[in-house]
């Protein structure tokens, strides 16, 4: 997962960071209930998140996919996940005033949580690599209705300057194809902005024409300033 906790891609952070978010962070970002965690879940892009590992340990069924996993990428991501968590935390410490310290109480807690998630990810990829699939939106290597719920964070909307409108539309259509009930996307704001994706209304209208109804939901999570909403897309029966 490309991390928008930093200004990666905007000149402030440097090389794009692959992030390690925890189950608790996913629960907050996507308003996930215990019942949700018992469903078949796709995490796309999964990055170096500990989510798949933690849900699997609870007996759940999650598949993570990411373009970073192609070739020997999964091994590379696992090998560098903890170092990346350190690198991301250094940036956060240097720009602490730019973040909302509600989910994380301070940079120390941020570092601890992200490092633990990175360790969970690395261990799980070695033990259960079949949970991690190399894939790249807007074309996924899964059959229709493979999952009950598809989650996607910090890619669509976040990279509005780099990913065009067609990519956004086709990616959501594709996520809906492989899910049976919902697609949840977070956040709705581009990097460095507290406003929603500029073509957000048009996108929702075009999705509705394709039979995908959507709603905006406020979530109990804000780290990037202004990023506290998700889009919930209902997959047509």
Short mmCIF file of C-alpha atoms in Angstrom, two decimals:
data_model
loop_
_atom_site.label_atom_id
_atom_site.label_comp_id
_atom_site.label_asym_id
_atom_site.label_seq_id
_atom_site.Cartn_x
_atom_site.Cartn_y
_atom_site.Cartn_z
CA UNK A 1 0.00 0.00 0.00
CA UNK A 2 1.33 3.42 -0.91
CA UNK A 3 1.32 5.50 2.22
CA UNK A 4 -0.37 8.90 2.21
CA UNK A 5 0.53 9.55 5.85
CA UNK A 6 3.53 11.21 4.22
CA UNK A 7 3.87 13.53 1.24
CA UNK A 8 5.25 10.71 -0.89
CA UNK A 9 4.82 11.54 -4.52
CA UNK A 10 4.55 15.27 -3.77
CA UNK A 11 8.23 15.98 -3.30
CA UNK A 12 8.32 16.15 0.49
CA UNK A 13 9.04 12.58 1.48
CA UNK A 14 11.00 11.08 -1.39
CA UNK A 15 10.65 7.44 -2.36
CA UNK A 16 7.12 6.08 -2.01
CA UNK A 17 6.55 4.30 1.28
CA UNK A 18 4.85 0.90 1.56
CA UNK A 19 2.85 1.15 4.76
CA UNK A 20 2.11 -1.31 7.59
CA UNK A 21 -1.32 -0.63 9.04
CA UNK A 22 -2.81 -2.81 11.75
CA UNK A 23 -6.13 -4.59 12.17
CA UNK A 24 -7.17 -1.87 14.64
CA UNK A 25 -6.41 0.80 12.05
CA UNK A 26 -8.41 -1.05 9.39
CA UNK A 27 -11.32 -1.44 11.78
CA UNK A 28 -11.32 2.31 12.34
CA UNK A 29 -10.75 3.32 8.70
CA UNK A 30 -13.44 1.04 7.32
CA UNK A 31 -15.84 0.82 10.30
CA UNK A 32 -15.35 -2.95 10.31
CA UNK A 33 -17.49 -4.97 12.71
CA UNK A 34 -16.76 -8.41 14.11
CA UNK A 35 -19.28 -9.77 11.60
CA UNK A 36 -17.39 -8.06 8.76
CA UNK A 37 -14.20 -9.81 9.85
CA UNK A 38 -15.89 -13.19 9.39
CA UNK A 39 -16.54 -12.48 5.71
CA UNK A 40 -14.26 -13.23 2.76
CA UNK A 41 -12.25 -10.02 2.41
CA UNK A 42 -10.03 -8.60 -0.33
CA UNK A 43 -7.49 -5.96 0.73
CA UNK A 44 -6.36 -4.11 -2.41
CA UNK A 45 -3.76 -2.72 -2.24
CA UNK A 46 -2.45 -4.60 0.78
CA UNK A 47 1.08 -3.20 1.00
CA UNK A 48 2.86 -4.37 4.14
CA UNK A 49 -0.22 -4.18 6.37
CA UNK A 50 -0.59 -6.56 9.28
CA UNK A 51 -4.33 -6.76 8.61
CA UNK A 52 -4.28 -10.06 6.69
CA UNK A 53 -2.05 -11.70 9.29
CA UNK A 54 -4.11 -10.53 12.25
CA UNK A 55 -7.47 -11.49 10.76
CA UNK A 56 -6.09 -14.88 9.71
CA UNK A 57 -4.95 -15.48 13.27
CA UNK A 58 -8.56 -14.88 14.35
CA UNK A 59 -9.72 -17.54 11.89
CA UNK A 60 -10.85 -15.08 9.20
CA UNK A 61 -10.27 -15.22 5.46
CA UNK A 62 -8.39 -12.32 3.86
CA UNK A 63 -6.47 -12.03 0.60
CA UNK A 64 -4.13 -9.09 0.12
CA UNK A 65 -3.08 -8.03 -3.35
CA UNK A 66 -0.60 -5.40 -4.45
CA UNK A 67 1.49 -4.45 -7.46
CA UNK A 68 4.50 -4.47 -5.12
CA UNK A 69 4.25 -8.27 -4.82
CA UNK A 70 5.16 -9.02 -8.47
CA UNK A 71 8.29 -11.09 -9.07
CA UNK A 72 10.20 -11.38 -5.82
CA UNK A 73 8.46 -8.25 -4.56
CA UNK A 74 6.63 -9.95 -1.70
CA UNK A 75 9.93 -11.08 -0.22
CA UNK A 76 11.41 -7.61 -0.70
CA UNK A 77 8.45 -5.90 0.93
CA UNK A 78 8.60 -8.32 3.87
CA UNK A 79 12.35 -7.83 4.27
CA UNK A 80 12.08 -4.04 4.36
CA UNK A 81 8.73 -3.59 6.13
CA UNK A 82 10.16 -2.75 9.57
CA UNK A 83 12.74 -0.37 8.08
CA UNK A 84 9.96 1.32 6.11
CA UNK A 85 7.94 1.72 9.31
CA UNK A 86 10.98 3.43 10.85
CA UNK A 87 11.38 5.69 7.82
CA UNK A 88 7.74 6.69 7.84
CA UNK A 89 7.83 7.44 11.54
CA UNK A 90 10.85 9.71 11.11
CA UNK A 91 8.84 11.81 8.68
CA UNK A 92 5.85 11.87 11.03
CA UNK A 93 8.03 13.06 13.92
CA UNK A 94 9.45 15.86 11.79
CA UNK A 95 5.96 16.99 10.72
CA UNK A 96 3.89 16.06 13.79
CA UNK A 97 1.83 19.26 13.61
CA UNK A 98 0.45 18.16 10.23
CA UNK A 99 -1.38 15.17 11.71
CA UNK A 100 -4.37 14.54 13.93
CA UNK A 101 -3.29 12.74 17.10
CA UNK A 102 -6.57 11.06 17.95
CA UNK A 103 -6.14 7.48 16.76
CA UNK A 104 -2.44 7.54 17.65
CA UNK A 105 -1.76 9.51 20.80
CA UNK A 106 1.75 10.52 19.73
CA UNK A 107 4.59 9.57 17.32
CA UNK A 108 5.83 6.89 19.74
CA UNK A 109 2.53 5.04 19.56
CA UNK A 110 2.48 5.45 15.77
CA UNK A 111 5.94 3.89 15.54
CA UNK A 112 5.09 1.04 17.88
CA UNK A 113 1.87 0.15 16.04
CA UNK A 114 3.36 0.34 12.55
CA UNK A 115 6.45 -1.66 13.55
CA UNK A 116 4.33 -4.42 15.10
CA UNK A 117 2.18 -4.56 11.97
CA UNK A 118 5.28 -4.82 9.79
CA UNK A 119 6.51 -7.75 11.87
CA UNK A 120 3.12 -9.48 11.63
CA UNK A 121 3.14 -8.99 7.85
CA UNK A 122 6.67 -10.32 7.40
CA UNK A 123 6.04 -13.43 9.51
CA UNK A 124 2.72 -14.20 7.82
CA UNK A 125 4.10 -13.87 4.28
CA UNK A 126 6.68 -16.52 5.12
CA UNK A 127 4.16 -18.86 6.76
CA UNK A 128 1.19 -18.30 4.42
CA UNK A 129 2.33 -16.65 1.16
CA UNK A 130 -0.84 -17.81 -0.63
CA UNK A 131 -2.72 -15.02 1.17
CA UNK A 132 -0.71 -12.46 -0.84
CA UNK A 133 -1.36 -12.12 -4.57
CA UNK A 134 0.52 -9.98 -7.08
CA UNK A 135 -2.10 -7.87 -8.83
CA UNK A 136 -2.63 -4.40 -10.21
CA UNK A 137 -5.82 -2.43 -10.54
CA UNK A 138 -7.87 -1.98 -12.64
CA UNK A 139 -7.54 -5.66 -13.66
CA UNK A 140 -7.59 -8.30 -10.92
CA UNK A 141 -6.86 -12.04 -11.33
CA UNK A 142 -9.95 -13.21 -9.44
CA UNK A 143 -13.24 -14.68 -10.57
CA UNK A 144 -16.51 -12.83 -10.17
CA UNK A 145 -17.86 -12.80 -6.61
CA UNK A 146 -14.72 -14.32 -5.09
CA UNK A 147 -15.00 -12.14 -1.99
CA UNK A 148 -17.81 -10.81 0.15
CA UNK A 149 -16.18 -7.46 0.90
CA UNK A 150 -13.45 -5.51 -0.91
CA UNK A 151 -11.40 -2.87 0.93
CA UNK A 152 -9.15 -0.31 -0.72
CA UNK A 153 -7.28 2.40 1.13
CA UNK A 154 -4.79 5.14 0.30
CA UNK A 155 -4.73 4.64 -3.44
CA UNK A 156 -7.91 5.76 -5.20
CA UNK A 157 -8.65 9.45 -4.51
CA UNK A 158 -5.32 9.80 -2.68
CA UNK A 159 -3.30 9.98 -5.91
CA UNK A 160 -5.67 12.21 -7.87
CA UNK A 161 -2.79 13.90 -9.72
CA UNK A 162 -1.28 10.60 -10.86
CA UNK A 163 -4.31 8.34 -11.43
CA UNK A 164 -6.82 9.60 -13.97
CA UNK A 165 -10.60 9.49 -13.80
CA UNK A 166 -10.83 6.40 -15.99
CA UNK A 167 -8.52 4.51 -13.60
CA UNK A 168 -10.72 5.43 -10.63
CA UNK A 169 -13.91 4.37 -12.39
CA UNK A 170 -12.53 1.13 -13.82
CA UNK A 171 -10.90 0.18 -10.51
CA UNK A 172 -14.13 0.50 -8.55
CA UNK A 173 -16.02 -1.42 -11.22
CA UNK A 174 -13.39 -4.16 -10.98
CA UNK A 175 -13.48 -4.28 -7.19
CA UNK A 176 -17.26 -4.58 -7.38
CA UNK A 177 -16.92 -7.42 -9.88
CA UNK A 178 -14.94 -9.59 -7.47
CA UNK A 179 -17.11 -8.77 -4.42
CA UNK A 180 -20.64 -9.87 -3.59
CA UNK A 181 -21.83 -7.15 -1.20
CA UNK A 182 -19.69 -4.01 -0.75
CA UNK A 183 -16.59 -2.12 -1.76
CA UNK A 184 -15.29 0.30 0.87
CA UNK A 185 -12.75 2.98 -0.07
CA UNK A 186 -10.78 5.29 2.24
CA UNK A 187 -9.91 8.15 2.31
CA UNK A 188 -11.77 10.44 -0.11
CA UNK A 189 -9.15 13.21 -0.08
CA UNK A 190 -6.04 13.57 -2.25
CA UNK A 191 -2.61 13.84 -0.68
CA UNK A 192 -2.05 17.27 0.79
CA UNK A 193 -5.71 18.25 0.65
CA UNK A 194 -8.59 18.28 3.10
CA UNK A 195 -11.16 18.40 0.26
CA UNK A 196 -12.72 15.43 -1.50
CA UNK A 197 -11.46 14.14 -4.84
CA UNK A 198 -12.41 16.83 -7.39
CA UNK A 199 -14.45 14.52 -9.66
CA UNK A 200 -16.11 12.72 -6.78
CA UNK A 201 -19.70 13.66 -7.62
CA UNK A 202 -19.28 12.70 -11.26
CA UNK A 203 -17.73 9.39 -10.28
CA UNK A 204 -20.64 8.51 -8.01
CA UNK A 205 -23.09 9.42 -10.77
CA UNK A 206 -21.27 7.25 -13.30
CA UNK A 207 -21.12 4.35 -10.85
CA UNK A 208 -24.85 4.70 -10.24
CA UNK A 209 -25.44 4.44 -14.01
CA UNK A 210 -23.50 1.17 -13.88
CA UNK A 211 -25.81 -0.07 -11.12
CA UNK A 212 -23.44 0.61 -8.21
CA UNK A 213 -25.11 2.74 -5.55
CA UNK A 214 -22.83 4.48 -3.06
CA UNK A 215 -22.94 6.41 0.18
CA UNK A 216 -20.48 8.48 2.16
CA UNK A 217 -19.81 7.37 5.73
CA UNK A 218 -17.93 9.26 8.42
CA UNK A 219 -15.47 7.01 10.25
CA UNK A 220 -13.82 7.16 13.65
CA UNK A 221 -10.36 7.67 12.19
CA UNK A 222 -8.44 10.73 11.06
CA UNK A 223 -4.67 10.88 10.69
CA UNK A 224 -4.26 12.82 7.45
CA UNK A 225 -6.04 16.09 8.19
CA UNK A 226 -9.54 16.07 6.74
CA UNK A 227 -9.45 12.36 5.85
CA UNK A 228 -12.25 10.91 7.95
CA UNK A 229 -14.74 9.61 5.37
CA UNK A 230 -15.09 6.43 3.34
CA UNK A 231 -17.15 5.60 0.27
CA UNK A 232 -19.32 2.50 0.59
CA UNK A 233 -20.32 1.05 -2.77
CA UNK A 234 -23.16 -1.48 -2.89
CA UNK A 235 -22.49 -4.30 -5.33
CA UNK A 236 -25.54 -4.99 -7.52
CA UNK A 237 -27.13 -8.42 -7.06
#
